[in-house]
PDB file of C-alpha atoms in Angstrom:
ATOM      1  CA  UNK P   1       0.000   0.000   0.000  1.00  0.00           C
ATOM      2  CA  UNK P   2       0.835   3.841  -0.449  1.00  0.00           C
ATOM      3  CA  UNK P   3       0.056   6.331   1.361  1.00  0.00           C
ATOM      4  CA  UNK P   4      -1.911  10.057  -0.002  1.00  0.00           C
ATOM      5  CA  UNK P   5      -2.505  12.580   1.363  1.00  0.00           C
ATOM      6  CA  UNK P   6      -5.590  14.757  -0.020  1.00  0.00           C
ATOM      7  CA  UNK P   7      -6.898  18.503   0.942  1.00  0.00           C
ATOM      8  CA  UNK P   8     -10.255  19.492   0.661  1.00  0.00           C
ATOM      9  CA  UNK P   9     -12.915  22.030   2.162  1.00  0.00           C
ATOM     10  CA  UNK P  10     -15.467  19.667   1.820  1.00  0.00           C
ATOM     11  CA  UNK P  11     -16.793  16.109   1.238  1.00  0.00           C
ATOM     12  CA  UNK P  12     -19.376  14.938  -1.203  1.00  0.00           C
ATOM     13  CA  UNK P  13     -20.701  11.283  -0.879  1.00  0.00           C
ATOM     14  CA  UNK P  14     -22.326   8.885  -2.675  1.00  0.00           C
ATOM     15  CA  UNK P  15     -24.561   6.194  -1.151  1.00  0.00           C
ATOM     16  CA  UNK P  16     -24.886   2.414  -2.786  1.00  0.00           C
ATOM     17  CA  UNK P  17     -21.199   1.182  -3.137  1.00  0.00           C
ATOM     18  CA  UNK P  18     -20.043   3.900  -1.119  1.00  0.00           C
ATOM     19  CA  UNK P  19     -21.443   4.132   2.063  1.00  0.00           C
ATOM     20  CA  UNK P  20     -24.142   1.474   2.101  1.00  0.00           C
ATOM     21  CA  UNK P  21     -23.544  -1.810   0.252  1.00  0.00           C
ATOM     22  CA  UNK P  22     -26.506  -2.525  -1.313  1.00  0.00           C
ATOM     23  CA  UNK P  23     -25.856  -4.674  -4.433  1.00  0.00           C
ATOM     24  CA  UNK P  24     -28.209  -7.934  -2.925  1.00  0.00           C
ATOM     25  CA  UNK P  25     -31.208  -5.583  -3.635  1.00  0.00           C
ATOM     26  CA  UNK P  26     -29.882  -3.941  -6.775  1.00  0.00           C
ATOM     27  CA  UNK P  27     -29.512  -7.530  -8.386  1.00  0.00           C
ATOM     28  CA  UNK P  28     -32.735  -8.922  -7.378  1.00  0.00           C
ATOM     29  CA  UNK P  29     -34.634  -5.784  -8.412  1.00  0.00           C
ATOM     30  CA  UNK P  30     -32.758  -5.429 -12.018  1.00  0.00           C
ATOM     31  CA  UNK P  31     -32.634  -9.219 -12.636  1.00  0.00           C
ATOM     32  CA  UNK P  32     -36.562  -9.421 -12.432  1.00  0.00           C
ATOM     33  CA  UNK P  33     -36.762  -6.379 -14.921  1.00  0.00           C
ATOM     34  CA  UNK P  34     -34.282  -7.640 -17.303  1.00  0.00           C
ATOM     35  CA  UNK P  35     -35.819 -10.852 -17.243  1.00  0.00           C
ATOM     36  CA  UNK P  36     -39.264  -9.623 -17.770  1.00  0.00           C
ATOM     37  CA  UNK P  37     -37.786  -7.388 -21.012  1.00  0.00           C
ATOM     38  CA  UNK P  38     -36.401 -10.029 -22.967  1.00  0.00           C
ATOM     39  CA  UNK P  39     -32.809  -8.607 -21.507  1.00  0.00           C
ATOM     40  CA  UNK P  40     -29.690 -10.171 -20.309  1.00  0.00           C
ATOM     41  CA  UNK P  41     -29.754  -9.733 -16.735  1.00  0.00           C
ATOM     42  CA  UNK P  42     -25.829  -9.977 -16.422  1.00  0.00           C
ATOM     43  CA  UNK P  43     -25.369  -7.550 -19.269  1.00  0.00           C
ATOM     44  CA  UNK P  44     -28.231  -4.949 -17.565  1.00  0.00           C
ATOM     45  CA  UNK P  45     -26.336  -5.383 -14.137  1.00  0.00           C
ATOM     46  CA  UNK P  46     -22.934  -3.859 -15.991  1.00  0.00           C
ATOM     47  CA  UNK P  47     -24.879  -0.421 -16.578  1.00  0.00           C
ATOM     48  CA  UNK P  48     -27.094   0.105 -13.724  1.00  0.00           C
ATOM     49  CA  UNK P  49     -24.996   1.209 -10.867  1.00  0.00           C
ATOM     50  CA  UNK P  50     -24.593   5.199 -10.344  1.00  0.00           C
ATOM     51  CA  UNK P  51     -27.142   5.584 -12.689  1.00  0.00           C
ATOM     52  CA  UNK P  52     -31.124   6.545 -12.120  1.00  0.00           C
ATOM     53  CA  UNK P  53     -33.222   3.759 -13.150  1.00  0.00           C
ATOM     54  CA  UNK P  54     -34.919   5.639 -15.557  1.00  0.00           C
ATOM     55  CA  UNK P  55     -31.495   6.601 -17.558  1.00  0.00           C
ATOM     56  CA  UNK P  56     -29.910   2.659 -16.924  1.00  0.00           C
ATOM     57  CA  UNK P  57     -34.053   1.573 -18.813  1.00  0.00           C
ATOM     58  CA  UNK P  58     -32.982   4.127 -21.568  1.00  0.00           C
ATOM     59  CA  UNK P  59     -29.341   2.923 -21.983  1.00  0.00           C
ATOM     60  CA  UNK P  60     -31.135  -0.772 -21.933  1.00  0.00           C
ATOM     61  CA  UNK P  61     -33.753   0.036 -23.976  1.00  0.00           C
ATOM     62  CA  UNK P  62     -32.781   2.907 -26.157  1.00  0.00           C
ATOM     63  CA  UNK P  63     -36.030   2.696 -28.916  1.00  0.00           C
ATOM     64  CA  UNK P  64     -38.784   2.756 -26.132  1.00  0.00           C
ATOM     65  CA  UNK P  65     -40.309   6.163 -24.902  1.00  0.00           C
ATOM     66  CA  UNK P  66     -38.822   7.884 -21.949  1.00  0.00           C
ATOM     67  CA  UNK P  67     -42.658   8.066 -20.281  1.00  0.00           C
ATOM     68  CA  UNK P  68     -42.677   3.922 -20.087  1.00  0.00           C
ATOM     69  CA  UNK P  69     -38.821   4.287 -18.575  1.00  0.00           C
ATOM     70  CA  UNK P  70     -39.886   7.058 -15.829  1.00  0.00           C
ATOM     71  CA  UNK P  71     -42.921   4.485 -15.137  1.00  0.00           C
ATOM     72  CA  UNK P  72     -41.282   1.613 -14.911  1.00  0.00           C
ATOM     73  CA  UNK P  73     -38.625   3.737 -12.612  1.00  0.00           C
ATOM     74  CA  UNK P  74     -41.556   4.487 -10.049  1.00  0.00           C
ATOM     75  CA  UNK P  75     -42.218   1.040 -10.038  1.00  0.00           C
ATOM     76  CA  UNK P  76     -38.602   0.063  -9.597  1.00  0.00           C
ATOM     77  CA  UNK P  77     -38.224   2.574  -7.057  1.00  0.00           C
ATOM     78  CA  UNK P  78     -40.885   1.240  -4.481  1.00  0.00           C
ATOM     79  CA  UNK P  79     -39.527  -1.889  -4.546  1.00  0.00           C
ATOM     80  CA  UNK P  80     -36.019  -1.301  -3.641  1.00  0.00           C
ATOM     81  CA  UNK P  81     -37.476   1.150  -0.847  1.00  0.00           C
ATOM     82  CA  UNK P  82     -39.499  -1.779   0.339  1.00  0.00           C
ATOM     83  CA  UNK P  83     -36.519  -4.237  -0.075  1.00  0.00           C
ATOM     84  CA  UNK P  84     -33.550  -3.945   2.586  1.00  0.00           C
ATOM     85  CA  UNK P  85     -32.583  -7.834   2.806  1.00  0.00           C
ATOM     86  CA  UNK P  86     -28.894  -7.759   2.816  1.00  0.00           C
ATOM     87  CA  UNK P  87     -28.649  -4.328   2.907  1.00  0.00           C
ATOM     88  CA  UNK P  88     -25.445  -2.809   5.286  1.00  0.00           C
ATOM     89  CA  UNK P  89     -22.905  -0.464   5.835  1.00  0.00           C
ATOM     90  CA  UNK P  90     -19.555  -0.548   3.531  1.00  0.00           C
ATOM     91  CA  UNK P  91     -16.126  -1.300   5.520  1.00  0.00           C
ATOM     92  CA  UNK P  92     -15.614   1.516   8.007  1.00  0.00           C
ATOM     93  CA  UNK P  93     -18.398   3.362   6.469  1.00  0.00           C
ATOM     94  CA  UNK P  94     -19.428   3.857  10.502  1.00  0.00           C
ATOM     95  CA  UNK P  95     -16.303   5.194  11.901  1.00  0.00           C
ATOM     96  CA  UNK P  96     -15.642   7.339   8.421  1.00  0.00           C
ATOM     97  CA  UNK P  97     -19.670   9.152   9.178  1.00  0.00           C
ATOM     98  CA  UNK P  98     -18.662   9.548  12.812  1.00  0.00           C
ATOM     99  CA  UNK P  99     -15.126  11.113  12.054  1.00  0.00           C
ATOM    100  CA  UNK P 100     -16.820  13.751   9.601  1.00  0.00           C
ATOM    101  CA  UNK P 101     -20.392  14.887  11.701  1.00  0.00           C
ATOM    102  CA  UNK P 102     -18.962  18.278  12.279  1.00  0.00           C
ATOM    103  CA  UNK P 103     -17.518  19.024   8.837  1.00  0.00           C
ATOM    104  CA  UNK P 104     -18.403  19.980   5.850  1.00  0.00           C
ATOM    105  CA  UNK P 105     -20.315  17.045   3.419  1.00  0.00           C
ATOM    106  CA  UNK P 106     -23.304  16.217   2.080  1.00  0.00           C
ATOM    107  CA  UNK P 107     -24.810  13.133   0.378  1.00  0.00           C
ATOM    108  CA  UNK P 108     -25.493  13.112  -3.909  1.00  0.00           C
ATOM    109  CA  UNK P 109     -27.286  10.152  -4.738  1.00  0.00           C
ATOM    110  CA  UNK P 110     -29.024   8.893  -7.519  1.00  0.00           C
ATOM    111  CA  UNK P 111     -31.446   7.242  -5.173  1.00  0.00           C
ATOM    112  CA  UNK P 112     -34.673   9.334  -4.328  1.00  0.00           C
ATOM    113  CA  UNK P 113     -35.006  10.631  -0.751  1.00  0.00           C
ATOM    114  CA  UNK P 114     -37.117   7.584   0.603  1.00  0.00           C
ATOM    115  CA  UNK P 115     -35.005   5.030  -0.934  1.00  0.00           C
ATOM    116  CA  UNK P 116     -31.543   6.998   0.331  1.00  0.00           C
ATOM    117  CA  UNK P 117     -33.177   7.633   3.397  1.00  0.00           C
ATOM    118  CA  UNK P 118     -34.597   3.419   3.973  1.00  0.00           C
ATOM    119  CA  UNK P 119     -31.112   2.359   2.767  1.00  0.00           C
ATOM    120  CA  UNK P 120     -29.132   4.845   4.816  1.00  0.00           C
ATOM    121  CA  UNK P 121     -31.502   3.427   7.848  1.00  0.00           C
ATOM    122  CA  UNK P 122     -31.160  -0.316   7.005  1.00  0.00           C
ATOM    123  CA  UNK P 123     -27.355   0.558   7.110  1.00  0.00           C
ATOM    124  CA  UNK P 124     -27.627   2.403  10.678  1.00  0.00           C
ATOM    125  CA  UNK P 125     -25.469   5.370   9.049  1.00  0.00           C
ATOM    126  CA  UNK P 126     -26.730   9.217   9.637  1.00  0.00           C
ATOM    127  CA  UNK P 127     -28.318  10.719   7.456  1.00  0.00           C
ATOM    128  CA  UNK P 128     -26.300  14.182   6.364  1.00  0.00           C
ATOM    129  CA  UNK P 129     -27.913  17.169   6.922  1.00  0.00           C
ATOM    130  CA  UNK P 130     -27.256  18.234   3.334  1.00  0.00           C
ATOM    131  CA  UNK P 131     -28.559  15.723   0.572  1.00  0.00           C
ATOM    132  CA  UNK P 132     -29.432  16.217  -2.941  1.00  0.00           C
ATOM    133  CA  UNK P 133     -31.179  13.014  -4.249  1.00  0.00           C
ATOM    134  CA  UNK P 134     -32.908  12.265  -7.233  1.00  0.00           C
ATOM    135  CA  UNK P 135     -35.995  14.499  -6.507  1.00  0.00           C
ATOM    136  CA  UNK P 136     -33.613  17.312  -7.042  1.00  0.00           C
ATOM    137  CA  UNK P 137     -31.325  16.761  -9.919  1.00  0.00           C
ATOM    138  CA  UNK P 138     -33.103  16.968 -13.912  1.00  0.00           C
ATOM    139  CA  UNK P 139     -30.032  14.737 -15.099  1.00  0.00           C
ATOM    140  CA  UNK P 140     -28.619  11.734 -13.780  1.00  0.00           C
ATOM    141  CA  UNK P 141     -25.243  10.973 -13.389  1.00  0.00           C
ATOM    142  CA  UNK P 142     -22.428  10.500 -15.423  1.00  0.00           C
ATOM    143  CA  UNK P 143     -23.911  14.564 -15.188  1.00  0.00           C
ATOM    144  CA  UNK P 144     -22.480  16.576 -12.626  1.00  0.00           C
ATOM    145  CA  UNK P 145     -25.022  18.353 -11.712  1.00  0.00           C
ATOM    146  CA  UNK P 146     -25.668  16.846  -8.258  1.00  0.00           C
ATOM    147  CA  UNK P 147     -22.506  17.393  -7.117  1.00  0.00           C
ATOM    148  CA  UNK P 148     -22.470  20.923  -8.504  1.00  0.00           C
ATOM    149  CA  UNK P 149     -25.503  21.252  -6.240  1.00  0.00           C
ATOM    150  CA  UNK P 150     -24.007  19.264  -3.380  1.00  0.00           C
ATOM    151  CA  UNK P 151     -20.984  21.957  -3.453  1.00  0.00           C
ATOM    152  CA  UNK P 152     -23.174  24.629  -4.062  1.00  0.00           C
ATOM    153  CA  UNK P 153     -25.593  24.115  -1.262  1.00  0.00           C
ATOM    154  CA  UNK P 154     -22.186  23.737   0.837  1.00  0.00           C
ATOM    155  CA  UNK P 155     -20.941  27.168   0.207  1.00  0.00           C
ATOM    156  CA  UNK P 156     -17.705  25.790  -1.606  1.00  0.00           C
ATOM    157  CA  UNK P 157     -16.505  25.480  -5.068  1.00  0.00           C
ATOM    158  CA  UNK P 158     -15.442  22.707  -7.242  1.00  0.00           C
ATOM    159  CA  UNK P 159     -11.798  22.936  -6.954  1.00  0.00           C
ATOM    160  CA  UNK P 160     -12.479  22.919  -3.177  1.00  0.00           C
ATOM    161  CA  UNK P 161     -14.595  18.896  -2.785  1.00  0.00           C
ATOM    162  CA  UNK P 162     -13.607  16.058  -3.057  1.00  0.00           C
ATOM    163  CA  UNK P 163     -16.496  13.259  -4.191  1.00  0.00           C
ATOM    164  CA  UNK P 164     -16.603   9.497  -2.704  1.00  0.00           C
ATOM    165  CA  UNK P 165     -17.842   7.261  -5.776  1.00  0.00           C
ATOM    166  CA  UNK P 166     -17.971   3.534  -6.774  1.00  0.00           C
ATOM    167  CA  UNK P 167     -19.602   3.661 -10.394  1.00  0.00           C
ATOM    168  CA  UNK P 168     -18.372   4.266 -13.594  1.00  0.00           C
ATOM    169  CA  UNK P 169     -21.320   6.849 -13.824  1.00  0.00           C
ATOM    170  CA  UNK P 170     -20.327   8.839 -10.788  1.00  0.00           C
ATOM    171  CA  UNK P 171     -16.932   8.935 -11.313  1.00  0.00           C
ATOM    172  CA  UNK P 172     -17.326  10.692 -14.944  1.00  0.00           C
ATOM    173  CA  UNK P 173     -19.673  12.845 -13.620  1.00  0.00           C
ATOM    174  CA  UNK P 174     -17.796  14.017 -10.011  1.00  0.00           C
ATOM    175  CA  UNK P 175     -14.885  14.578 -12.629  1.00  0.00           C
ATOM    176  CA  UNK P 176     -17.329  16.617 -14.828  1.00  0.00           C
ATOM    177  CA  UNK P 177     -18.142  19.164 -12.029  1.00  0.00           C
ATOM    178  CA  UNK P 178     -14.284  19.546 -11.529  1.00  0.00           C
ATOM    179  CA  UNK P 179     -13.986  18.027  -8.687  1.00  0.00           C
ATOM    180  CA  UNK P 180     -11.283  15.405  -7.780  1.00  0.00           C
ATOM    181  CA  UNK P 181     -12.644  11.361  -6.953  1.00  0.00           C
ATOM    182  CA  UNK P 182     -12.026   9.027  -4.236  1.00  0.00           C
ATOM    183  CA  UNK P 183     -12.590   5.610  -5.373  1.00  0.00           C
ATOM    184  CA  UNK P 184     -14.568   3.381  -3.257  1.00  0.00           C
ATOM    185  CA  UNK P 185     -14.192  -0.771  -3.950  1.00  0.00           C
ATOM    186  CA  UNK P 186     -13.724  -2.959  -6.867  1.00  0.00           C
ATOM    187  CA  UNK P 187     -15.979  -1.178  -9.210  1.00  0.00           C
ATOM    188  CA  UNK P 188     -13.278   2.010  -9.633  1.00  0.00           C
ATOM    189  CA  UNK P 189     -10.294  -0.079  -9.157  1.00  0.00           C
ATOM    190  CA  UNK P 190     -10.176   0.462 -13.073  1.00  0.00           C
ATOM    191  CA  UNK P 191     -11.771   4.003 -13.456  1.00  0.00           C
ATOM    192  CA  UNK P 192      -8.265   5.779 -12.444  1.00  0.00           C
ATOM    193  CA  UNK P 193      -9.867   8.191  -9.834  1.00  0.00           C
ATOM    194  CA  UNK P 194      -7.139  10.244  -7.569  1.00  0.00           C
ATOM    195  CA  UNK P 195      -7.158   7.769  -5.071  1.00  0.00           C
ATOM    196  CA  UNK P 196      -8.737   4.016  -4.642  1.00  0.00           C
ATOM    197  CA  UNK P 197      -9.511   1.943  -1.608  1.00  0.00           C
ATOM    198  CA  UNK P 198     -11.253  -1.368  -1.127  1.00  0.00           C
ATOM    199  CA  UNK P 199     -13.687   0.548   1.247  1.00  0.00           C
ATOM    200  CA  UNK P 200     -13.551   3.228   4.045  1.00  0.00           C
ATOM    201  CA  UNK P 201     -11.220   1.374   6.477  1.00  0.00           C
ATOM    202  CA  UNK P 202      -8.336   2.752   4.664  1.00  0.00           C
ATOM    203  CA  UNK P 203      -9.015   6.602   5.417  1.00  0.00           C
ATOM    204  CA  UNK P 204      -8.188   8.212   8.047  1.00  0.00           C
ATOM    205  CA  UNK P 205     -10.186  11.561   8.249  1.00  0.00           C
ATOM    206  CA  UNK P 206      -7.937  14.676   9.869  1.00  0.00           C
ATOM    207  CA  UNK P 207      -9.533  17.943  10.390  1.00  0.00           C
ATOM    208  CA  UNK P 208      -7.206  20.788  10.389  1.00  0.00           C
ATOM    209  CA  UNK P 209      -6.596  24.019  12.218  1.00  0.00           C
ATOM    210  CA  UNK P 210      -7.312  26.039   9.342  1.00  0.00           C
ATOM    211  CA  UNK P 211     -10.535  24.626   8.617  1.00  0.00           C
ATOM    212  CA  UNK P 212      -9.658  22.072   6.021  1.00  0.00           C
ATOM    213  CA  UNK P 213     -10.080  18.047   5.818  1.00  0.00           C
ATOM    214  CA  UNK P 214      -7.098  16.230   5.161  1.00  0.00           C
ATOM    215  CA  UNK P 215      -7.751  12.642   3.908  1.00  0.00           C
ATOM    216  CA  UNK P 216      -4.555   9.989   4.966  1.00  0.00           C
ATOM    217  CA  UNK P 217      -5.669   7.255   2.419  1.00  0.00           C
ATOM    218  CA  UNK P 218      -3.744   4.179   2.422  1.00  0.00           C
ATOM    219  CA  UNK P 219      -4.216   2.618  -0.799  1.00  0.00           C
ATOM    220  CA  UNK P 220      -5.308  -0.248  -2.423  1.00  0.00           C
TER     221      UNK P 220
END
């Protein structure tokens, strides 16, 4: 392992692969669809994580119309809420929440609030005070516009977060806004963010006298 150091004002987080590990769910739910739609379910599961269901139905199924993709999405949508089997906190993702109450972060996640907020629950992580879920966003990732809300709504600019992100989606799109990427497990081993880690374990969160966060990441 090697050791980085990284500087930042403040934090921006993503939930499923990040913070909560909630892939159980994610398969059951997107294996039924694919199933139902004719699709390969292994080949769907490849393209839904980071993504809004809606926008991994329209990268599935590119001909049909976006209404039927924002319906099934609802649909979609209730049952992961109601579905928490399995559902639990990354590596360290408890001591990592603890370590950063008091500074600066907020949550971007392509869930909607009641999904982030039965996930983040099922996980027994707190909720941040600052969220911007899919209610609140017109674009799903890879866009950056959550996180350009996330450091908005923070009082900070780009240059100044840094983002926490799994997925090929949120990777592209935390390095859209400008900002730089930690990358969390085995998904962004190969995306070439700033800094990788198996999960949260290996960060060590420092906050300094000048008001800053300095990340100690061992890495994978």
């Amino acid at each position: 392992m090697s050791a980085t150091v990284l500087t930042a004002s403040a934090l921006l987080l993503d939930m499923d692969g990040t913070l909560v590990n909630s892939d159980a769910v994610v398969e059951r739910c997107w294996r039924r669809w694919a199933l139902k739609h004719g699709l390969d379910p292994e080949a769907a599961l490849k393209v839904v994580h980071g993504r809004q269901g809606y926008a991994t139905m329209a990268v599935l199924l590119p001909d049909r119309p976006v209404e039927e993709n924002y319906a099934d999405n609802r649909v979609m949508l209730a049952e992961e809420t109601a579905d928490v089997d399995g559902v639990v906190p990354i590596g360290g993702a408890r001591a990592f929440m603890a370590a950063i109450a008091d500074l600066p972060h907020a949550l971007v996640t392509s869930a909607d609030s009641a999904l982030a907020t039965a996930r983040m629950g099922a996980a027994a992580l707190p909720m941040p005070a600052v969220r911007v879920t899919a209610e609140q966003v017109g674009a799903s990732k890879p866009d950056p516009e959550g996180f350009l809300k996330g450091a908005a709504e923070l009082g900070f600019g780009a240059a100044d977060c840094i983002v926490f992100e799994d997925s090929e989606a949120g990777i592209a799109a935390g390095r859209a806004a400008g900002m730089r990427v930690v990358g969390v497990g085995p998904r962004a081993a190969a995306l070439s963010p700033d800094a990788h880690v198996e999960d949260l374990t290996q960060i060590r969160v420092e906050a300094a006298e000048d008001g800053t966060i300095r990340l100690h990441i061992d890495e994978a």
